[in-house]
Amino acid sequence: MIDVAHDQLFAEIPFVENPVYEKIIHDIAFQQYSIIDDFFSSEIVSHLRQSLVAKHEDDRFKKAAIGNRVNEHIIKSIRGDQILWIDEKKANLAEALFFTQINDLVSYLNKTCFMGILHKEFHYALYPKGTFYKRHIDTFQNDDRRKLSFVCYLNDQDWTPENGGELVLYLDDNGVDTEKVIYPFPGRIVIFESQIIEHEVKVVETERLSITGWLKTR
Ligand code: OGA
Ligand code: MN
């Protein structure tokens, strides 16, 4: 009979560095954004895509807004995507796996960088052909608790740059304005500082699918 005290067994659970999370932390510290390909497995991405498409066919998406007192015509000249918020408590299997990974990332960020992320919110987004989202900042009219913006692309495996819909980050590289062009390849995630980075979604030539969300402080 092995007689090991309960405390001894559980006292020293070693901290294991996660190289992907470390890259995100390093990138954000040094350039305020991070791009990770294959953050989610292709199975999860494909299930999330199917889930998005099914809910969209169910007519559950709404035209995205940009704040109160702005009429629809003006909104269309700023952004043309349709969105559906995802309720973690009612998550289907694909969404539950998505949130498992998000929650793991959040607890890592809070543990290692004291980021103080207490809330999060995510929505599906569908950009029909011909739509875009003009240059903006995510905390503009919305929510100054937004700390990190998070986008995960759910497009088909055969997505090509000709399909448009690039995410462009407007960066200040030591006083020099630079544009970082990011293609929305499936499985790719982009994380950036919500309060700092202006960005835009270029005109989409083929329906463009994603999940967008924010990690928020109190
Ligand atoms: C947004 C946004 C970027 C993208 O929804 O606020 O900027 O690449 N999305 O979809
Ligand atoms: Mn944005």
CSV table of C-alpha atoms and ligand atoms in Angstrom, one decimal:
chain,number,residue,atom,x,y,z
A,1,MET,CA,0.0,0.0,0.0
A,2,ILE,CA,1.5,3.3,-1.0
A,3,ASP,CA,0.9,5.9,1.6
A,4,VAL,CA,1.4,9.3,0.0
A,5,ALA,CA,-0.4,12.2,1.6
A,6,HIS,CA,-3.0,13.9,-0.5
A,7,ASP,CA,-1.2,17.2,-0.2
A,8,GLN,CA,2.1,15.8,-1.5
A,9,LEU,CA,0.4,14.4,-4.6
A,10,PHE,CA,-1.3,17.7,-5.5
A,11,ALA,CA,1.0,20.4,-4.1
A,12,GLU,CA,3.4,20.6,-7.0
A,13,ILE,CA,1.6,20.4,-10.3
A,14,PRO,CA,4.4,21.6,-12.6
A,15,PHE,CA,3.7,24.6,-14.9
A,16,VAL,CA,4.1,23.5,-18.5
A,17,GLU,CA,5.0,26.2,-21.0
A,18,ASN,CA,2.8,26.2,-24.1
A,19,PRO,CA,4.9,27.3,-27.1
A,20,VAL,CA,1.8,28.6,-29.1
A,21,TYR,CA,0.6,30.7,-26.2
A,22,GLU,CA,4.1,31.9,-25.5
A,23,LYS,CA,4.3,33.0,-29.2
A,24,ILE,CA,1.0,34.9,-28.8
A,25,ILE,CA,2.3,36.7,-25.7
A,26,HIS,CA,5.6,37.5,-27.3
A,27,ASP,CA,4.0,38.8,-30.5
A,28,ILE,CA,1.5,41.0,-28.7
A,29,ALA,CA,4.2,42.4,-26.4
A,30,PHE,CA,6.4,43.4,-29.3
A,31,GLN,CA,4.1,44.1,-32.2
A,32,GLN,CA,0.6,44.3,-30.7
A,33,TYR,CA,-0.8,41.5,-32.8
A,34,SER,CA,-0.2,37.8,-33.4
A,35,ILE,CA,-1.1,35.4,-36.2
A,36,ILE,CA,-1.3,31.7,-35.6
A,37,ASP,CA,-2.1,29.2,-38.3
A,38,ASP,CA,-3.8,26.0,-37.3
A,39,PHE,CA,-4.7,27.2,-33.8
A,40,PHE,CA,-7.8,25.0,-34.2
A,41,SER,CA,-7.7,21.6,-35.8
A,42,SER,CA,-9.2,21.3,-39.3
A,43,GLU,CA,-11.9,19.1,-37.8
A,44,ILE,CA,-13.0,21.8,-35.4
A,45,VAL,CA,-12.8,24.5,-38.1
A,46,SER,CA,-14.9,22.4,-40.4
A,47,HIS,CA,-17.6,21.7,-37.7
A,48,LEU,CA,-17.7,25.4,-36.8
A,49,ARG,CA,-18.1,26.2,-40.5
A,50,GLN,CA,-21.0,23.8,-40.8
A,51,SER,CA,-22.5,25.2,-37.7
A,52,LEU,CA,-22.3,28.7,-39.0
A,53,VAL,CA,-23.8,27.8,-42.4
A,54,ALA,CA,-26.7,25.9,-40.7
A,55,LYS,CA,-27.5,28.8,-38.4
A,56,HIS,CA,-27.3,31.2,-41.3
A,57,GLU,CA,-29.6,29.1,-43.4
A,58,ASP,CA,-32.0,29.1,-40.4
A,59,ASP,CA,-32.1,32.9,-40.8
A,60,ARG,CA,-30.7,33.6,-37.4
A,61,PHE,CA,-28.0,36.1,-38.5
A,62,LYS,CA,-28.6,39.9,-38.1
A,63,LYS,CA,-27.0,42.8,-40.0
A,64,ALA,CA,-24.2,44.0,-37.9
A,65,ALA,CA,-24.6,47.4,-36.2
A,66,ILE,CA,-22.2,50.2,-35.3
A,67,GLY,CA,-23.9,51.9,-32.5
A,68,ASN,CA,-27.2,53.8,-32.0
A,69,ARG,CA,-28.5,56.7,-34.0
A,70,VAL,CA,-26.9,55.5,-37.3
A,71,ASN,CA,-29.3,54.6,-40.1
A,72,GLU,CA,-29.0,51.5,-42.2
A,73,HIS,CA,-27.8,53.3,-45.3
A,74,ILE,CA,-24.8,54.7,-43.3
A,75,ILE,CA,-24.1,51.3,-41.7
A,76,LYS,CA,-24.0,49.6,-45.1
A,77,SER,CA,-21.3,52.1,-46.2
A,78,ILE,CA,-19.2,51.2,-43.1
A,79,ARG,CA,-19.8,47.4,-42.7
A,80,GLY,CA,-21.8,44.8,-44.5
A,81,ASP,CA,-21.3,41.7,-42.5
A,82,GLN,CA,-24.1,39.7,-40.8
A,83,ILE,CA,-23.5,38.3,-37.3
A,84,LEU,CA,-24.8,35.9,-34.7
A,85,TRP,CA,-23.6,36.0,-31.1
A,86,ILE,CA,-22.6,32.6,-29.7
A,87,ASP,CA,-24.0,31.7,-26.2
A,88,GLU,CA,-21.4,29.5,-24.4
A,89,LYS,CA,-24.1,28.1,-22.2
A,90,LYS,CA,-26.0,26.8,-25.2
A,91,ALA,CA,-22.9,25.7,-27.2
A,92,ASN,CA,-23.1,22.8,-29.6
A,93,LEU,CA,-20.2,20.3,-29.7
A,94,ALA,CA,-18.0,22.4,-32.1
A,95,GLU,CA,-18.7,25.6,-30.1
A,96,ALA,CA,-17.9,23.8,-26.8
A,97,LEU,CA,-14.5,22.6,-28.2
A,98,PHE,CA,-13.9,26.2,-29.4
A,99,PHE,CA,-14.6,27.6,-25.9
A,100,THR,CA,-12.5,24.9,-24.3
A,101,GLN,CA,-9.5,26.2,-26.2
A,102,ILE,CA,-10.4,29.8,-25.7
A,103,ASN,CA,-10.8,29.3,-21.9
A,104,ASP,CA,-7.4,27.5,-21.8
A,105,LEU,CA,-5.7,30.4,-23.6
A,106,VAL,CA,-7.4,33.0,-21.3
A,107,SER,CA,-6.4,31.2,-18.1
A,108,TYR,CA,-2.8,31.0,-19.5
A,109,LEU,CA,-2.8,34.7,-20.2
A,110,ASN,CA,-4.2,35.5,-16.8
A,111,LYS,CA,-1.7,33.2,-15.0
A,112,THR,CA,1.4,34.2,-16.9
A,113,CYS,CA,0.8,37.9,-17.8
A,114,PHE,CA,-1.8,39.0,-15.2
A,115,MET,CA,-3.9,40.2,-18.1
A,116,GLY,CA,-7.1,40.3,-16.0
A,117,ILE,CA,-9.4,38.9,-18.6
A,118,LEU,CA,-12.7,38.3,-16.9
A,119,HIS,CA,-15.2,38.4,-19.7
A,120,LYS,CA,-15.4,37.3,-23.3
A,121,GLU,CA,-17.9,37.6,-26.2
A,122,PHE,CA,-17.9,35.9,-29.6
A,123,HIS,CA,-20.0,36.1,-32.7
A,124,TYR,CA,-20.1,34.3,-36.0
A,125,ALA,CA,-19.7,36.7,-39.0
A,126,LEU,CA,-20.6,36.2,-42.6
A,127,TYR,CA,-19.6,38.8,-45.2
A,128,PRO,CA,-21.7,38.4,-48.4
A,129,LYS,CA,-19.9,39.0,-51.7
A,130,GLY,CA,-19.3,42.7,-52.2
A,131,THR,CA,-19.3,43.6,-48.5
A,132,PHE,CA,-16.4,45.0,-46.4
A,133,TYR,CA,-15.7,46.7,-43.0
A,134,LYS,CA,-14.1,50.1,-43.3
A,135,ARG,CA,-11.1,51.1,-41.2
A,136,HIS,CA,-12.1,51.2,-37.5
A,137,ILE,CA,-11.0,50.5,-34.0
A,138,ASP,CA,-12.9,47.9,-32.0
A,139,THR,CA,-13.3,50.0,-28.9
A,140,PHE,CA,-14.6,53.1,-30.8
A,141,GLN,CA,-18.3,53.1,-30.0
A,142,ASN,CA,-18.6,49.8,-28.3
A,143,ASP,CA,-16.9,48.8,-25.2
A,144,ASP,CA,-13.7,50.1,-23.6
A,145,ARG,CA,-13.3,46.9,-21.7
A,146,ARG,CA,-12.3,45.2,-24.9
A,147,LYS,CA,-8.6,44.3,-24.4
A,148,LEU,CA,-7.8,41.8,-27.1
A,149,SER,CA,-9.7,41.3,-30.4
A,150,PHE,CA,-9.8,37.7,-31.7
A,151,VAL,CA,-10.7,36.5,-35.2
A,152,CYS,CA,-10.8,32.9,-36.4
A,153,TYR,CA,-11.4,32.2,-40.1
A,154,LEU,CA,-13.8,29.5,-41.1
A,155,ASN,CA,-13.5,29.7,-44.9
A,156,ASP,CA,-13.2,26.6,-47.1
A,157,GLN,CA,-9.8,24.9,-47.5
A,158,ASP,CA,-9.5,26.2,-51.1
A,159,TRP,CA,-9.7,29.9,-50.1
A,160,THR,CA,-7.4,31.9,-52.3
A,161,PRO,CA,-6.1,35.5,-52.0
A,162,GLU,CA,-8.3,36.4,-55.1
A,163,ASN,CA,-11.3,35.9,-52.9
A,164,GLY,CA,-10.5,39.3,-51.3
A,165,GLY,CA,-11.6,40.0,-47.7
A,166,GLU,CA,-8.1,40.6,-46.4
A,167,LEU,CA,-7.8,41.9,-42.9
A,168,VAL,CA,-5.5,44.9,-43.0
A,169,LEU,CA,-3.9,46.1,-39.7
A,170,TYR,CA,-2.7,49.7,-39.7
A,171,LEU,CA,0.5,49.7,-37.6
A,172,ASP,CA,2.9,52.3,-36.4
A,173,ASP,CA,6.3,50.8,-36.9
A,174,ASN,CA,8.6,53.2,-35.0
A,175,GLY,CA,6.8,56.2,-36.3
A,176,VAL,CA,6.4,54.8,-39.8
A,177,ASP,CA,2.8,53.9,-40.9
A,178,THR,CA,2.7,50.3,-42.2
A,179,GLU,CA,0.0,48.0,-43.4
A,180,LYS,CA,-0.1,44.4,-42.5
A,181,VAL,CA,-2.2,42.4,-44.9
A,182,ILE,CA,-3.6,39.1,-43.6
A,183,TYR,CA,-5.5,36.6,-45.7
A,184,PRO,CA,-8.5,34.8,-44.0
A,185,PHE,CA,-7.2,31.3,-44.5
A,186,PRO,CA,-9.2,28.6,-42.6
A,187,GLY,CA,-7.9,27.7,-39.1
A,188,ARG,CA,-5.9,30.9,-38.9
A,189,ILE,CA,-6.5,33.1,-35.9
A,190,VAL,CA,-5.5,36.8,-35.5
A,191,ILE,CA,-5.3,38.4,-32.0
A,192,PHE,CA,-4.6,42.1,-31.6
A,193,GLU,CA,-4.9,44.9,-29.1
A,194,SER,CA,-8.4,46.2,-29.4
A,195,GLN,CA,-7.7,49.7,-28.0
A,196,ILE,CA,-4.7,50.4,-30.3
A,197,ILE,CA,-4.9,48.8,-33.7
A,198,GLU,CA,-7.0,50.3,-36.5
A,199,HIS,CA,-8.0,47.7,-39.1
A,200,GLU,CA,-10.3,47.0,-42.0
A,201,VAL,CA,-11.8,44.2,-44.0
A,202,LYS,CA,-11.3,44.7,-47.7
A,203,VAL,CA,-14.1,44.0,-50.2
A,204,VAL,CA,-15.0,40.3,-50.2
A,205,GLU,CA,-15.3,38.6,-53.6
A,206,THR,CA,-16.6,35.3,-52.2
A,207,GLU,CA,-18.7,34.8,-49.1
A,208,ARG,CA,-16.3,35.1,-46.1
A,209,LEU,CA,-16.9,33.2,-42.8
A,210,SER,CA,-15.4,33.8,-39.4
A,211,ILE,CA,-15.8,34.0,-35.6
A,212,THR,CA,-14.9,37.3,-34.1
A,213,GLY,CA,-14.6,38.0,-30.4
A,214,TRP,CA,-13.2,40.0,-27.6
A,215,LEU,CA,-11.4,39.2,-24.4
A,216,LYS,CA,-12.4,41.8,-21.9
A,217,THR,CA,-11.3,43.3,-18.6
A,218,ARG,CA,-13.7,44.3,-15.9
B,1,OGA,C1,-14.6,43.1,-36.6
B,1,OGA,C2,-13.4,43.0,-37.5
B,1,OGA,C3,-12.0,41.5,-38.7
B,1,OGA,C4,-12.0,40.3,-39.6
B,1,OGA,O1,-15.5,42.3,-36.6
B,1,OGA,O2,-14.6,44.1,-35.8
B,1,OGA,O3,-12.7,43.9,-37.6
B,1,OGA,O4,-10.9,40.0,-40.2
B,1,OGA,N1,-13.2,41.8,-38.1
B,1,OGA,O5,-13.1,39.7,-39.8
B,2,MN,MN,-12.8,45.2,-35.9
